[in-house]
Coordinates of C-alpha atoms in Angstrom, one line a residue:
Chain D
X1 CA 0.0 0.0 0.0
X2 CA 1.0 3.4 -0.8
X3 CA 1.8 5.9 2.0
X4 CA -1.0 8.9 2.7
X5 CA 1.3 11.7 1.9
X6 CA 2.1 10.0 -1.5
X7 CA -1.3 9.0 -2.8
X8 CA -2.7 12.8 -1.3
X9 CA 0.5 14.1 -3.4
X10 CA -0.4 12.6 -7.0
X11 CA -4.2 12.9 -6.6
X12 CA -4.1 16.0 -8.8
X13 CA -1.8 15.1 -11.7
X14 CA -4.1 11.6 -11.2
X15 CA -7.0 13.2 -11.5
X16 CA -5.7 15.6 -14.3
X17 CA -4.5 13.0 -16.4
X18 CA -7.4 10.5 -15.8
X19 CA -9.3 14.0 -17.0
X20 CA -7.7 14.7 -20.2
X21 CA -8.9 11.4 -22.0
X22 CA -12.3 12.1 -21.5
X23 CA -15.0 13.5 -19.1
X24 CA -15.5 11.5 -16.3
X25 CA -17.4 11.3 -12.4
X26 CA -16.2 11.0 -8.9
X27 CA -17.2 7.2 -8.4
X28 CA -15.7 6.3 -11.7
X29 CA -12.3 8.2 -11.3
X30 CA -11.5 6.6 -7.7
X31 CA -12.2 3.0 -9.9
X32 CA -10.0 3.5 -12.8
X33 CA -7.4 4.8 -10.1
X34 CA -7.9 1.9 -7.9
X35 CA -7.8 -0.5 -11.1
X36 CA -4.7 1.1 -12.7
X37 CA -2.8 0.8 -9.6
X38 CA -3.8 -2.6 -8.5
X39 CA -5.5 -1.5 -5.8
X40 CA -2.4 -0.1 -4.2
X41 CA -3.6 3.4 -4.7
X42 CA -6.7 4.1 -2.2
X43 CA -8.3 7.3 -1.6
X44 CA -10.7 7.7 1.0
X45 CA -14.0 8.1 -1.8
X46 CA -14.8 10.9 0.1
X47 CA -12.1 12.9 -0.1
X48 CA -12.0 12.9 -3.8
X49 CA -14.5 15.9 -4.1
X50 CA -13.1 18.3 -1.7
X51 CA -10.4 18.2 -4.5
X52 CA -12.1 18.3 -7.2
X53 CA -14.1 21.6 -6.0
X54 CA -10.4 22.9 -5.0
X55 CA -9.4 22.3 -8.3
X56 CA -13.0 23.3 -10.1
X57 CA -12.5 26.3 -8.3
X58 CA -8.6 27.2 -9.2
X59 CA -10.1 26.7 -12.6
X60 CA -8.1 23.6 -13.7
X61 CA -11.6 21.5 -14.4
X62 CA -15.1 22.4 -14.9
X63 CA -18.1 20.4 -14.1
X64 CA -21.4 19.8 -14.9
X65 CA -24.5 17.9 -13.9
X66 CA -26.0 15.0 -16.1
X67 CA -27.7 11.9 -16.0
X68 CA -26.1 8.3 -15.5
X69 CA -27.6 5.9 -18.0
X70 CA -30.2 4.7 -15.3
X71 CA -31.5 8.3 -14.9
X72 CA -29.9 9.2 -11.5
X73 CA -28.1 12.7 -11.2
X74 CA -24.4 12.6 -12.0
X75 CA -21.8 15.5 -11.7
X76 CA -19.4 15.3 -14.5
X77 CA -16.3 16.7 -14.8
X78 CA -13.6 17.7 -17.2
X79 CA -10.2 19.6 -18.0
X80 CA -10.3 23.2 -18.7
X81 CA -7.4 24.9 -20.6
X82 CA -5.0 25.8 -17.3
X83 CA -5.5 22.1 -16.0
X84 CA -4.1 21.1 -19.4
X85 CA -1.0 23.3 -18.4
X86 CA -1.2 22.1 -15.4
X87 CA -1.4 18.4 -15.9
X88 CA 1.9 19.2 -18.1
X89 CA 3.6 20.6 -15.4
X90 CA 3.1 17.7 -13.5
X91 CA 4.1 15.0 -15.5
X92 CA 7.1 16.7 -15.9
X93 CA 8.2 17.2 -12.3
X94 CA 6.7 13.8 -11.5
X95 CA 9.0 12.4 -15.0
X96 CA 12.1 14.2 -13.3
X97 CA 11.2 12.7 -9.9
X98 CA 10.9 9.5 -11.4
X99 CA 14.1 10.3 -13.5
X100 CA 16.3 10.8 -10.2
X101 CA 15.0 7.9 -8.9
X102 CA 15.5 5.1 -11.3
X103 CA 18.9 6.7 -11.6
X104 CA 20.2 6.5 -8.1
X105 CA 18.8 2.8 -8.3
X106 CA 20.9 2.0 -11.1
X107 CA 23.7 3.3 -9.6
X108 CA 23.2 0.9 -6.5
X109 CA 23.6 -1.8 -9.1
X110 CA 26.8 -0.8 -11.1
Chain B
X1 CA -35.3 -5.7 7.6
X2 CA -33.2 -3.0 6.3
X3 CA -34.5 -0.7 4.3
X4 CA -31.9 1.8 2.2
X5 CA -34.0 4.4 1.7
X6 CA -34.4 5.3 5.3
X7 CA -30.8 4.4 5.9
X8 CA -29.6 6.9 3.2
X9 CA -31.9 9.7 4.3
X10 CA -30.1 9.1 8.0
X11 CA -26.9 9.3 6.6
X12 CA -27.6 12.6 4.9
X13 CA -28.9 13.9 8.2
X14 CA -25.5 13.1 10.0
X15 CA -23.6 14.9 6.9
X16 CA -26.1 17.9 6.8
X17 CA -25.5 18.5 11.0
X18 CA -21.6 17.7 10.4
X19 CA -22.3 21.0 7.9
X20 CA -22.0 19.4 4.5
X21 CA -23.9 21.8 2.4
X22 CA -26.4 21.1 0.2
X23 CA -27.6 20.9 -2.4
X24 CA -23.5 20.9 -3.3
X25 CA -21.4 19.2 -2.1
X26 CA -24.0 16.5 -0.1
X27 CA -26.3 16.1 -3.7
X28 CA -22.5 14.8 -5.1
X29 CA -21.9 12.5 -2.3
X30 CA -25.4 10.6 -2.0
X31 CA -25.1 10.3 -6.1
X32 CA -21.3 8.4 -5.2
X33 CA -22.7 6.6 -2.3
X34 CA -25.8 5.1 -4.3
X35 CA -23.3 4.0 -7.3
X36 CA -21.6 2.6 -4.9
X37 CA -24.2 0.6 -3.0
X38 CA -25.5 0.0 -6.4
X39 CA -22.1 -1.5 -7.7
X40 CA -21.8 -3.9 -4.7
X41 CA -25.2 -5.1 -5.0
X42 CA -25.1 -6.2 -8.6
X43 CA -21.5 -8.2 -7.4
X44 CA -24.1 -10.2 -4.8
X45 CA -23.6 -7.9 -1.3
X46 CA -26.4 -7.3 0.6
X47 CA -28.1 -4.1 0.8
X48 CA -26.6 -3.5 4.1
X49 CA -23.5 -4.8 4.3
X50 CA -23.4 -2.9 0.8
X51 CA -24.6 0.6 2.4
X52 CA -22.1 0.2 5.6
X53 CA -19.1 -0.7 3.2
X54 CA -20.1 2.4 1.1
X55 CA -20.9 4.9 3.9
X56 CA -17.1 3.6 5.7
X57 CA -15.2 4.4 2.6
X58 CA -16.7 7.8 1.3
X59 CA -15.1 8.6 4.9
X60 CA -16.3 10.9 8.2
X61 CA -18.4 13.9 8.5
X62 CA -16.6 15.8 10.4
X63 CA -13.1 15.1 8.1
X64 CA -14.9 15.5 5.0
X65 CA -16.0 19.0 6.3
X66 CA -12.8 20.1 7.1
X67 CA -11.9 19.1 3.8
X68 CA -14.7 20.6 2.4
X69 CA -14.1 23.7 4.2
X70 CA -10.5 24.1 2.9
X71 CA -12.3 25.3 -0.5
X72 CA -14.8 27.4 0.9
X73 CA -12.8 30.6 1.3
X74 CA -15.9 32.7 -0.5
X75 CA -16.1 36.4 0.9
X76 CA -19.0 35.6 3.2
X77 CA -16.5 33.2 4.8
X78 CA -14.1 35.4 5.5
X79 CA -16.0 37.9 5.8
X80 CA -18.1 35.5 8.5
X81 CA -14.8 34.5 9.9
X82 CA -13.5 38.2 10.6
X83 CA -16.4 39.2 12.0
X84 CA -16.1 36.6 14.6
X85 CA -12.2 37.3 15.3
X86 CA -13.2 41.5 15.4
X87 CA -16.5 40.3 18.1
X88 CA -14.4 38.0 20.0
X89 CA -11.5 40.8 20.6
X90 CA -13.7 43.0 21.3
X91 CA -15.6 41.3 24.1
X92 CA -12.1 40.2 25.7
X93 CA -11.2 43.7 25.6
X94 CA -14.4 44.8 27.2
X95 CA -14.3 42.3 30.2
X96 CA -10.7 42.8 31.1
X97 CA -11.4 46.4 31.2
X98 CA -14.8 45.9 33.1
X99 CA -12.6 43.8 35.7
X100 CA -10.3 46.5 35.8
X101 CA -13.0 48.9 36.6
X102 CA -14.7 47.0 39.3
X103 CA -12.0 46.1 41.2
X104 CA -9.4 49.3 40.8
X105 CA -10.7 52.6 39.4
X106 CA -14.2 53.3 41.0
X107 CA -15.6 52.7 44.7
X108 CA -17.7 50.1 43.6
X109 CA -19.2 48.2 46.6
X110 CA -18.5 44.4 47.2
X111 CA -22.5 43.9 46.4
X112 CA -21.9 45.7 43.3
X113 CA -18.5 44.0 42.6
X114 CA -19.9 40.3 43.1
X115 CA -22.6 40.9 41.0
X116 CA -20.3 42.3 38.6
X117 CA -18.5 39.2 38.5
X118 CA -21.9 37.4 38.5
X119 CA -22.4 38.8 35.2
X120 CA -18.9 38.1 33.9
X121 CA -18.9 34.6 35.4
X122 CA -22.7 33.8 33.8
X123 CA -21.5 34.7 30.5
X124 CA -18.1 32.4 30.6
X125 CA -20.4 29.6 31.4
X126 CA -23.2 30.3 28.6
X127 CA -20.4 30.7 26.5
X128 CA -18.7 27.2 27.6
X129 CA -21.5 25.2 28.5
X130 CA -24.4 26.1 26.6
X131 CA -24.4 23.7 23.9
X132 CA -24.9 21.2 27.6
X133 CA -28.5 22.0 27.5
X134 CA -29.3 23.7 24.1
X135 CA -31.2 21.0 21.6
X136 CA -29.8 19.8 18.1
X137 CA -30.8 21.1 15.8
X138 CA -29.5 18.8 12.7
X139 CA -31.1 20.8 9.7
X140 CA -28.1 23.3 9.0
X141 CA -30.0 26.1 7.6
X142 CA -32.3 26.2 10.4
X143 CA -29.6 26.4 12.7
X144 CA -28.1 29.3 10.9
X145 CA -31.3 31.1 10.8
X146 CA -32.0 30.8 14.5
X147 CA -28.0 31.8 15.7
X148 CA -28.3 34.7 13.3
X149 CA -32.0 35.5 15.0
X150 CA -30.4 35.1 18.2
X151 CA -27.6 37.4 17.5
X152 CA -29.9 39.8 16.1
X153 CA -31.9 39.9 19.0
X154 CA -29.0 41.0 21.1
X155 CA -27.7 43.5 19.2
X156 CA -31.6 45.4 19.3
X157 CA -31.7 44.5 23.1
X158 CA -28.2 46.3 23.5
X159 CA -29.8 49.3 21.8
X160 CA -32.7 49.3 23.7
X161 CA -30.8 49.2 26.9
X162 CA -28.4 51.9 25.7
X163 CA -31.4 54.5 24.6
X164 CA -34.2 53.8 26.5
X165 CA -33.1 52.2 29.5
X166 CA -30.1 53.5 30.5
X167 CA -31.2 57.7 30.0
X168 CA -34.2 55.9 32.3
X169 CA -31.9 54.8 35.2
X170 CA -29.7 58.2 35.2
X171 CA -33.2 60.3 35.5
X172 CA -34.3 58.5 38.3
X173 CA -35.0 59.9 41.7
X174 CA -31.9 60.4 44.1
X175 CA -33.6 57.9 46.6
X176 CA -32.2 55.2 43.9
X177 CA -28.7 54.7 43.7
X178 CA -27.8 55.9 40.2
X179 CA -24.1 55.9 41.1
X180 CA -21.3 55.0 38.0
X181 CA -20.6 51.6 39.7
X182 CA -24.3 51.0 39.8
X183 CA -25.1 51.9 36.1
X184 CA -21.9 49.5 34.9
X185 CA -23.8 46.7 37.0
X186 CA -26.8 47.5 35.1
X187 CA -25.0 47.5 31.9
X188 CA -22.7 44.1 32.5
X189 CA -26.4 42.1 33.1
X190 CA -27.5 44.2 30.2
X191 CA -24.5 42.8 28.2
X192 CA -24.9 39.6 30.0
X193 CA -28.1 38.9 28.2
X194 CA -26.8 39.9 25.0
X195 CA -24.0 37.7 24.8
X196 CA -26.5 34.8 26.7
X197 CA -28.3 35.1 22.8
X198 CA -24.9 34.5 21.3
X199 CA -24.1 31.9 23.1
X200 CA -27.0 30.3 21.8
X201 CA -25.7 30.8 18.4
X202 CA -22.6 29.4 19.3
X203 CA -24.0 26.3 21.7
X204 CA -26.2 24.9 18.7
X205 CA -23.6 24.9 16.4
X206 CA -21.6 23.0 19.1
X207 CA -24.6 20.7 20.0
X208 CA -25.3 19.9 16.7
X209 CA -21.1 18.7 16.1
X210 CA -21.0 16.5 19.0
X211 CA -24.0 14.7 18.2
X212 CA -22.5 14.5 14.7
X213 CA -19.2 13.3 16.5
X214 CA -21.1 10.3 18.2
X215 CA -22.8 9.7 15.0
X216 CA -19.9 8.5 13.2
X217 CA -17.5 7.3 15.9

């Protein structure tokens, strides 16, 4: 399992990312998350939307509400033009992070 | 039997006294909470065992409103916020320099001084202890309506006191002891009473958290 700070860390590029294939909803972000990280990656569901309104209201993502194909209300969201930005500053310090990482690790190897 | 319907509409009471707002964010969280249950049940859990699973992991009331809260930095909130801040130093300002006054500055009599202190002492504990015997009151709109009634209706009864009451007490005959120390009594109950309404405010707020609290533990 992935320590708190971490997975409270890369909820935003997450959600970003997860954002800019597509619109998506709260219940159906925190699956794909959980899926694409075997599980290892848990968010309190909860927690998600207090984020997602920080982030609706920096204007990274916009939302909307709709139905789900069974009629109930669903809140939608997806990327606006700064979360775009912003997704790509992410991936680039998270890339860099990762960059560091892997090659520190090597080096133990050598 | 359970019945998730009812169980639902309890759960949104517990979120709407912890001070989730609706109709946003509490219309988002039911909608996650009923996929949820939803998802579960069509995998073969129970409706309950599917409800409590869902209700555990969408989290806490009292975290998600801290959460919650984080975003909420609209200018009624700080504005809200300040005003509470600019009220409390005030007050604290006024009591210190009513202590002062009773016990240094004046001859204030010892009847005059412990009832003073009476007044001092009555609104520490309405202030502290209120919420003890005050009702909750889980509907968060209602709650707001009746604090901001309740501070209303001490700011009017301060201005009653100060323009009719007061001018009343200083014209009185000299057989009654219009003295300073005597009018400050009057005007620490006076104030007494006011702050007794916004206590109120305060205690059903406070009331309505600890419920909240043994809700979810």
């Amino acid at each position: 399992m992935i320590r708190k700070e971490l997975v409270a860390a890369s909820a935003e590029p997450l959600i970003l990312s997860l954002l800019a294939k597509g619109e998506s909803y709260g219940y159906a972000i925190i699956q794909e998350v959980k899926a694409r990280s075997d599980g290892n990656l848990q968010w309190t569901d909860g927690m998600l939307y207090p984020v997602l309104h920080r982030m609706e209201h920096r204007g990274l993502i916009k939302s909307r509400w709709g139905e789900s194909e069974t009629g109930r209300k669903r809140k939608y969201y997806s990327l606006k033009k700064d979360g775009k930005t912003a997704m790509a500053k992410h991936q680039e310090q998270w890339s860099m992070v990762h960059s560091v990482l892997a090659g520190l690790q090597k080096e133990q190897y050598v | 039997m359970f019945d998730l319907e009812p169980a639902i509409a309890n759960w949104r009471q517990q979120m709407l006294a912890a001070g989730i707002q609706t109709p946003m964010p509490l219309e988002e969280l039911e909608s996650h909470l009923r996929e949820a249950v939803e998802q579960q049940m069509r995998s073969g859990v129970n409706a309950q065992q599917a409800f409590e699973t869902a209700v555990r992991q969408i989290g806490r009331a009292r975290e998600l409103k801290f959460e919650f809260k984080k975003t909420d930095n609209s200018i009624g909130a700080r504005f809200a916020e300040l005003t509470g801040i600019a009220w409390g130093v005030i007050a604290g300002w006024f009591l210190l320099w009513t202590l002062f006054f009773l016990f240094t500055v004046h001859d204030v009599n010892w009847v005059g001084r412990i009832l003073g202190l009476q007044a001092i002492v009555s609104t520490g504990l309405s202030w502290r202890y209120g919420y003890l015997v005050l009702p909750v009151i889980r509907h968060r709109h209602i709650r707001t309506m009746i604090g901001f009634a309740c501070c209303t209706a001490g700011i009017v009864w301060m201005g009653i006191f100060v323009k009719l009451i007061l001018p009343s007490l200083v014209i009185l005959p000299t057989t009654v002891d219009t003295s300073p120390a005597r009018l400050m009594v009057s005007f620490l109950w006076a104030w007494t009473v006011a702050a007794t309404l916004a206590s109120m405010a305060h205690g059903l707020e406070k009331a309505a958290s600890r419920q909240d609290q043994h809700a979810v533990s």
